[in-house]
Short mmCIF file of C-alpha atoms in Angstrom, two decimals:
data_model
loop_
_atom_site.label_atom_id
_atom_site.label_comp_id
_atom_site.label_asym_id
_atom_site.label_seq_id
_atom_site.Cartn_x
_atom_site.Cartn_y
_atom_site.Cartn_z
CA MET S 1 -2.16 -21.45 -26.82
CA THR S 2 1.42 -22.17 -26.67
CA ALA S 3 0.94 -25.62 -27.77
CA ASN S 4 -0.94 -24.50 -30.94
CA LEU S 5 2.10 -22.45 -32.10
CA SER S 6 4.85 -23.84 -34.36
CA LEU S 7 8.28 -23.47 -32.75
CA ARG S 8 9.11 -20.63 -35.44
CA LYS S 9 6.09 -18.72 -34.26
CA LEU S 10 6.70 -19.17 -30.76
CA ALA S 11 10.38 -18.05 -31.43
CA VAL S 12 9.24 -14.85 -33.40
CA LEU S 13 6.86 -13.91 -30.69
CA THR S 14 9.52 -14.38 -27.71
CA ALA S 15 11.89 -12.38 -29.72
CA ILE S 16 9.36 -9.60 -30.25
CA VAL S 17 8.03 -9.58 -26.50
CA GLU S 18 11.67 -9.34 -25.18
CA GLU S 19 12.57 -6.54 -27.70
CA TYR S 20 9.60 -4.69 -26.62
CA VAL S 21 10.17 -5.01 -23.16
CA SER S 22 13.73 -3.80 -23.61
CA SER S 23 13.10 -0.80 -25.99
CA GLY S 24 9.32 0.18 -25.48
CA GLU S 25 9.21 0.43 -29.23
CA PRO S 26 7.07 -1.49 -31.97
CA VAL S 27 9.46 -4.12 -33.07
CA SER S 28 10.25 -4.50 -36.88
CA SER S 29 10.89 -7.71 -38.98
CA GLN S 30 14.43 -6.18 -39.37
CA ALA S 31 15.00 -5.85 -35.52
CA VAL S 32 13.87 -9.56 -35.11
CA VAL S 33 16.27 -10.90 -38.00
CA ARG S 34 19.18 -8.90 -36.32
CA ASN S 35 18.59 -10.63 -32.88
CA ALA S 36 17.25 -14.12 -34.26
CA VAL S 37 18.52 -17.21 -32.48
CA GLY S 38 17.41 -20.88 -32.44
CA GLU S 39 14.62 -21.75 -34.72
CA ILE S 40 14.40 -18.49 -36.53
CA SER S 41 18.20 -18.09 -36.92
CA GLY S 42 18.96 -17.33 -40.66
CA LEU S 43 15.34 -16.73 -41.65
CA SER S 44 15.10 -13.75 -44.16
CA SER S 45 13.23 -10.41 -43.11
CA ALA S 46 10.23 -11.44 -45.51
CA THR S 47 9.76 -14.92 -43.68
CA ILE S 48 9.87 -13.13 -40.39
CA ARG S 49 7.47 -10.65 -41.71
CA ASN S 50 5.04 -13.30 -42.79
CA LEU S 51 5.36 -15.11 -39.36
CA MET S 52 4.50 -11.80 -37.70
CA VAL S 53 1.34 -11.31 -39.92
CA ASP S 54 0.31 -14.79 -38.88
CA LEU S 55 0.82 -14.00 -34.98
CA SER S 56 -1.23 -10.82 -35.49
CA ASP S 57 -4.11 -12.78 -37.19
CA ASP S 58 -3.77 -15.08 -33.95
CA GLY S 59 -4.21 -12.12 -31.82
CA LEU S 60 -0.80 -12.26 -30.24
CA LEU S 61 0.60 -9.04 -32.02
CA GLU S 62 -0.92 -5.70 -32.96
CA GLN S 63 0.22 -2.90 -35.05
CA PRO S 64 -0.17 0.45 -33.43
CA HIS S 65 0.40 2.36 -36.43
CA THR S 66 0.18 1.67 -39.97
CA SER S 67 3.80 1.80 -40.94
CA ALA S 68 5.07 0.73 -37.56
CA GLY S 69 6.32 -2.67 -36.22
CA ARG S 70 4.31 -4.93 -34.17
CA ILE S 71 3.89 -5.03 -30.17
CA PRO S 72 2.60 -7.90 -27.93
CA THR S 73 -1.07 -7.94 -27.00
CA ALA S 74 -1.92 -9.19 -23.56
CA SER S 75 -2.91 -12.42 -25.21
CA GLY S 76 0.71 -12.43 -26.48
CA PHE S 77 2.18 -11.73 -23.16
CA ARG S 78 0.03 -14.63 -21.90
CA VAL S 79 1.92 -17.06 -24.40
CA TYR S 80 5.20 -15.53 -23.58
CA VAL S 81 4.42 -16.18 -19.82
CA GLU S 82 3.34 -19.80 -20.32
CA ARG S 83 6.75 -20.37 -22.32
CA ILE S 84 8.55 -19.24 -19.23
CA ARG S 85 6.56 -21.19 -16.69
CA SER S 86 6.81 -24.53 -18.84
CA GLY S 87 10.43 -24.19 -17.90
CA GLN S 88 11.54 -22.56 -14.73
CA ALA S 89 11.87 -18.82 -14.51
CA SER S 90 15.60 -18.11 -13.70
CA LEU S 91 17.02 -15.55 -11.32
CA LEU S 92 20.33 -13.78 -12.13
CA GLU S 93 22.92 -14.38 -9.95
CA GLN S 94 23.27 -10.74 -8.96
CA SER S 95 19.55 -10.22 -8.23
CA ARG S 96 19.74 -13.29 -5.85
CA VAL S 97 22.70 -11.63 -4.11
CA ALA S 98 21.07 -8.28 -3.79
CA ILE S 99 17.92 -10.12 -2.08
CA ASP S 100 20.01 -12.06 0.08
CA GLN S 101 21.89 -8.65 0.98
CA GLN S 102 18.70 -6.79 1.66
CA LEU S 103 17.30 -9.65 3.94
CA GLN S 104 20.28 -10.46 5.93
CA GLY S 105 19.69 -10.23 9.57
CA VAL S 106 15.98 -10.35 9.41
CA GLY S 107 14.85 -11.26 12.93
CA ASN S 108 11.01 -11.46 12.45
CA THR S 109 8.18 -11.43 9.88
CA GLN S 110 7.44 -7.87 10.18
CA ASN S 111 10.82 -6.83 9.01
CA PHE S 112 10.76 -9.59 6.27
CA LEU S 113 7.76 -8.05 4.92
CA GLU S 114 8.97 -4.66 5.08
CA ARG S 115 12.16 -5.34 3.45
CA THR S 116 10.73 -7.83 0.86
CA SER S 117 8.15 -5.14 -0.41
CA ARG S 118 11.10 -2.78 -1.05
CA VAL S 119 13.59 -5.17 -2.59
CA LEU S 120 10.87 -6.72 -5.07
CA ALA S 121 9.65 -3.05 -6.17
CA ALA S 122 13.56 -2.30 -6.81
CA LEU S 123 14.03 -5.26 -8.82
CA SER S 124 10.96 -5.37 -10.90
CA SER S 125 10.42 -1.47 -11.11
CA GLY S 126 7.11 -2.09 -10.21
CA VAL S 127 5.16 -2.43 -6.83
CA GLY S 128 6.25 -4.78 -4.46
CA ILE S 129 3.81 -6.36 -1.94
CA ALA S 130 4.03 -8.51 0.97
CA PHE S 131 1.62 -9.90 3.33
CA ALA S 132 0.91 -12.45 6.05
CA SER S 133 -1.91 -13.65 8.15
CA ALA S 134 -2.04 -14.78 11.75
CA ARG S 135 -5.16 -16.94 12.62
CA ILE S 136 -6.78 -16.93 16.16
CA SER S 137 -5.00 -20.23 16.53
CA ASP S 138 -1.84 -18.62 16.60
CA GLN S 139 0.16 -17.95 19.67
CA LEU S 140 0.56 -14.58 21.56
CA GLU S 141 4.42 -13.78 21.61
CA HIS S 142 4.18 -10.13 22.96
CA ILE S 143 1.46 -7.19 23.08
CA TYR S 144 2.30 -3.45 23.68
CA PHE S 145 -0.07 -0.66 24.10
CA SER S 146 0.77 3.05 23.56
CA ARG S 147 -1.15 6.21 24.52
CA LEU S 148 -1.80 8.60 21.63
CA GLY S 149 -4.36 10.85 23.43
CA SER S 150 -7.58 11.11 25.39
CA GLY S 151 -9.22 7.90 24.66
CA ARG S 152 -6.80 6.66 21.99
CA VAL S 153 -4.48 3.82 22.23
CA MET S 154 -2.20 2.00 19.82
CA ALA S 155 -2.00 -1.64 20.12
CA VAL S 156 0.63 -3.71 18.49
CA VAL S 157 0.28 -7.49 18.78
CA VAL S 158 3.19 -10.02 17.93
CA THR S 159 2.10 -13.52 17.31
CA ARG S 160 4.07 -16.66 16.64
CA PRO S 161 5.36 -17.06 13.82
CA GLY S 162 6.48 -13.48 14.15
CA VAL S 163 3.61 -11.60 12.46
CA VAL S 164 3.30 -8.07 13.91
CA ARG S 165 0.13 -6.17 13.55
CA ASP S 166 -1.01 -2.73 14.84
CA ARG S 167 -4.46 -1.16 15.41
CA MET S 168 -5.89 1.94 16.64
CA LEU S 169 -8.09 1.74 19.73
CA THR S 170 -10.87 4.03 20.90
CA VAL S 171 -11.42 3.28 24.67
CA SER S 172 -14.36 4.29 26.84
CA HIS S 173 -11.98 5.74 29.67
CA ASP S 174 -9.05 7.72 29.18
CA LEU S 175 -6.33 5.49 30.37
CA THR S 176 -2.75 6.74 31.72
CA VAL S 177 0.52 5.51 30.43
CA SER S 178 0.81 3.39 33.62
CA ASP S 179 -2.70 1.90 33.12
CA LEU S 180 -1.58 0.65 29.66
CA GLU S 181 1.59 -0.50 30.97
CA ARG S 182 -0.06 -2.72 33.59
CA ALA S 183 -2.44 -4.02 31.08
CA ALA S 184 0.23 -5.13 29.06
CA SER S 185 2.26 -6.62 31.51
CA TYR S 186 -0.69 -8.61 32.71
CA LEU S 187 -1.30 -10.00 29.24
CA ASN S 188 2.48 -10.65 28.58
CA GLU S 189 3.02 -12.44 31.94
CA ASN S 190 0.05 -14.40 32.04
CA PHE S 191 -0.74 -15.45 28.39
CA ARG S 192 2.43 -15.69 26.44
CA GLY S 193 2.11 -18.60 24.28
CA TRP S 194 -1.72 -19.01 24.66
CA THR S 195 -3.73 -18.95 21.34
CA LEU S 196 -5.56 -15.60 20.62
CA ASP S 197 -8.93 -17.04 20.92
CA ALA S 198 -8.08 -18.88 24.26
CA ILE S 199 -6.85 -15.55 25.63
CA ARG S 200 -10.35 -14.05 24.95
CA GLY S 201 -12.23 -16.89 26.83
CA GLU S 202 -10.15 -17.02 29.72
CA LEU S 203 -10.29 -13.10 30.30
CA GLY S 204 -13.80 -13.51 30.53
CA LEU S 205 -13.73 -16.29 33.06
CA ARG S 206 -11.21 -14.57 35.14
CA ILE S 207 -13.35 -11.06 35.18
CA GLU S 208 -16.40 -12.95 36.60
CA SER S 209 -14.45 -14.43 39.46
CA GLU S 210 -12.67 -11.30 40.47
CA ARG S 211 -14.43 -8.98 42.63
CA SER S 212 -11.59 -6.48 44.06
CA GLU S 213 -9.28 -3.77 42.81
CA TYR S 214 -7.93 -6.49 40.49
CA HIS S 215 -11.30 -6.60 38.82
CA GLN S 216 -10.63 -3.03 37.52
CA LEU S 217 -7.38 -3.99 35.82
CA LEU S 218 -9.07 -7.17 34.29
CA ALA S 219 -11.80 -4.89 33.04
CA ARG S 220 -9.24 -2.63 31.47
CA VAL S 221 -7.47 -5.68 29.92
CA LYS S 222 -10.43 -7.04 28.43
CA GLU S 223 -11.60 -3.89 26.87
CA LEU S 224 -8.32 -3.34 25.30
CA TRP S 225 -7.77 -6.95 24.14
CA GLY S 226 -11.33 -6.94 22.72
CA GLN S 227 -10.74 -4.10 20.61
CA ALA S 228 -6.90 -5.10 19.55
CA LEU S 229 -8.40 -8.76 18.52
CA PRO S 230 -12.28 -8.23 17.92
CA SER S 231 -14.28 -11.58 18.67
CA GLY S 232 -15.67 -11.75 15.08
CA GLU S 233 -11.98 -11.42 13.56
CA THR S 234 -10.37 -14.82 12.68
CA VAL S 235 -7.57 -13.32 10.64
CA VAL S 236 -5.13 -10.84 11.61
CA GLN S 237 -3.38 -9.35 8.56
CA THR S 238 -0.27 -7.47 7.91
CA VAL S 239 0.65 -5.83 4.53
CA TYR S 240 3.61 -3.92 3.01
CA VAL S 241 3.57 -2.04 0.01
CA ASP S 242 6.49 -0.29 -1.89
CA GLY S 243 7.26 1.47 -5.05
CA VAL S 244 3.71 2.91 -6.02
CA ALA S 245 5.83 5.65 -7.91
CA ASN S 246 7.44 3.44 -10.10
CA LEU S 247 4.47 2.96 -12.16
CA VAL S 248 4.05 6.90 -12.75
CA ALA S 249 6.37 6.71 -15.75
CA SER S 250 4.35 3.83 -17.31
CA HIS S 251 0.89 5.36 -17.33
CA ALA S 252 0.58 8.55 -19.13
CA ASP S 253 -3.27 8.78 -18.95
CA ARG S 254 -3.87 10.99 -15.70
CA ASP S 255 -7.29 9.72 -15.01
CA ARG S 256 -6.24 6.00 -15.25
CA LEU S 257 -3.13 7.00 -13.17
CA ARG S 258 -5.40 8.43 -10.42
CA ALA S 259 -7.68 5.18 -10.29
CA MET S 260 -4.74 3.01 -10.25
CA MET S 261 -3.01 5.01 -7.41
CA GLN S 262 -6.26 4.86 -5.43
CA ALA S 263 -6.53 1.03 -5.98
CA LEU S 264 -2.96 0.60 -4.88
CA GLU S 265 -3.38 2.68 -1.93
CA THR S 266 -6.05 0.79 -0.49
CA LYS S 267 -4.32 -2.10 1.49
CA GLN S 268 -7.57 -3.96 2.16
CA ARG S 269 -8.22 -3.97 -1.65
CA LEU S 270 -4.65 -5.52 -2.02
CA ILE S 271 -5.30 -8.26 0.21
CA ASP S 272 -8.77 -9.08 -1.51
CA LEU S 273 -6.77 -9.23 -4.72
CA LEU S 274 -4.13 -11.66 -3.53
CA ASN S 275 -6.86 -13.92 -1.92
CA ALA S 276 -8.88 -14.09 -4.76
CA TYR S 277 -6.04 -15.30 -6.97
CA ILE S 278 -3.63 -17.13 -4.71
CA ASP S 279 -4.03 -20.32 -2.79
CA ALA S 280 -1.91 -22.95 -0.82
CA GLN S 281 -2.25 -25.62 -3.62
CA GLN S 282 -0.40 -23.26 -5.86
CA LYS S 283 2.95 -24.71 -6.53
CA SER S 284 4.44 -21.92 -8.71
CA VAL S 285 4.41 -18.29 -9.36
CA ARG S 286 1.06 -17.19 -10.95
CA VAL S 287 0.67 -14.48 -13.49
CA ILE S 288 -2.48 -12.63 -13.71
CA PHE S 289 -3.33 -10.04 -16.46
CA ASP S 290 -7.00 -9.29 -15.82
CA LEU S 291 -6.78 -7.48 -12.71
CA GLU S 292 -9.68 -4.91 -13.62
CA GLU S 293 -12.15 -7.69 -13.47
CA HIS S 294 -11.47 -7.84 -9.62
CA ALA S 295 -10.08 -4.50 -8.98
CA PRO S 296 -11.33 -1.71 -11.31
CA GLY S 297 -8.66 0.95 -11.85
CA MET S 298 -6.00 -1.63 -12.41
CA GLU S 299 -6.55 -2.19 -16.20
CA GLY S 300 -3.31 -2.67 -17.94
CA LEU S 301 -1.45 -3.82 -15.01
CA VAL S 302 -0.21 -7.50 -14.28
CA LEU S 303 0.10 -9.15 -10.77
CA VAL S 304 2.98 -11.58 -10.37
CA ALA S 305 2.48 -13.58 -7.15
CA ALA S 306 3.23 -16.67 -5.10
CA PRO S 307 1.95 -17.99 -2.00
CA ALA S 308 3.70 -18.94 1.39
CA SER S 309 2.02 -21.71 3.35
CA VAL S 310 2.22 -23.91 6.43
CA ALA S 311 0.37 -27.33 6.58
CA GLY S 312 -1.17 -26.66 3.20
CA GLU S 313 -2.84 -23.37 4.50
CA THR S 314 -1.97 -19.93 2.86
CA ARG S 315 -0.44 -17.75 5.26
CA GLY S 316 0.87 -14.96 3.16
CA ALA S 317 2.06 -14.01 0.00
CA LEU S 318 4.75 -12.18 -2.13
CA ALA S 319 3.82 -10.33 -5.21
CA VAL S 320 4.77 -7.64 -7.82
CA ILE S 321 2.12 -5.19 -9.64
CA GLY S 322 3.71 -3.79 -12.78
CA PRO S 323 2.74 -2.58 -16.39
CA GLN S 324 2.51 -5.49 -19.11
CA ARG S 325 5.84 -4.21 -20.38
CA MET S 326 7.83 -5.82 -17.61
CA ARG S 327 10.87 -8.33 -17.31
CA TYR S 328 8.90 -11.34 -16.69
CA GLU S 329 11.50 -13.94 -16.13
CA GLN S 330 13.48 -11.95 -13.67
CA THR S 331 10.23 -10.70 -11.81
CA MET S 332 8.86 -14.35 -11.65
CA GLY S 333 12.20 -15.60 -10.61
CA ALA S 334 12.42 -12.81 -7.81
CA VAL S 335 9.02 -13.65 -6.46
CA SER S 336 9.61 -17.43 -6.65
CA TYR S 337 12.71 -17.03 -4.56
CA VAL S 338 11.45 -14.62 -2.08
CA ALA S 339 8.27 -16.68 -1.40
CA HIS S 340 10.35 -19.68 -0.82
CA LEU S 341 12.31 -17.60 1.81
CA PHE S 342 9.15 -16.29 3.39
CA ASP S 343 7.96 -19.99 3.28
CA ARG S 344 10.81 -21.18 5.31
CA MET S 345 10.50 -18.19 7.83
CA LEU S 346 6.85 -19.29 8.57
CA HIS S 347 7.87 -22.97 9.00
CA THR S 348 10.78 -22.11 11.59
CA GLY S 349 8.53 -19.76 13.77
CA GLY S 350 9.63 -16.38 12.33
CA THR S 351 13.62 -16.80 11.86
CA THR S 352 15.39 -18.18 8.81
CA GLU S 353 19.03 -18.52 7.62
CA LEU S 354 19.79 -17.27 4.21
CA PRO S 355 21.41 -19.71 1.82
#
């Protein structure tokens, strides 16, 4: 679509999008004239008005009220984003400094994800999302079990490169704190550095060969490990979401807001959404407008996301979900920059030095 627009039309559309994002109000031809630069600098209000009519006929602008100015349509926002992507989304130096300060001292992937979702939410005034995937070929770094009550245990599994995942377990026998500590110590001392899948197989072999008191410990270890990482599960995923409340002011319709909040609060749905649109071959930030096609309840919201990959395989993603009226260049720049840092962290095994 961008290629079919004259430079004048593209300049007018850009001016209207940026003014609308800034003010939230329909944009008049007089407002465009006041802020005109480049190809449309010096044009009369009448000429600008004619160009706005042409853009409306192209489906890129709409007029919410008869006497009002114009606002961008979803197609208009798409063309604007294409213009940004054809160059390179820039990030203000103050935003880059803010990101570096927030991520300073990060020692593992879990802390990086948690802080990243928060900083992306703050910079974009949208919802910040960060997630990472660990596969069964990843190596065990550490495991910890915590007793929550009779028959209930919390397992925390840390894998290389630094992905942390927790899961609630229901065990067949009530295990004491001492039982859980012995089980965790056995796994950490015997299997640190082993792949997750290899541990499962080795536990099966060891439990068959032991017929002593040691056998009871192995049985407990095997049960706990089997629930912490079920045999049918090939991917362990960790996701952090921050800033859902930022969208409350952007959506006045109560029913739509409720549906949107329900969609955002379901973390698995967010993971599915990112997996549907993000892949390791993607070389830049992607902006998706039709979220409702994959996630009902997200109508009117936009996804700005970029992958982090290792050896050509997607191992996580950083994203922002916000309203159509967002500061696209800054949001795209922030997501791109943080995805680059995340990619480096995954490549270095869970640690990174900020620039």
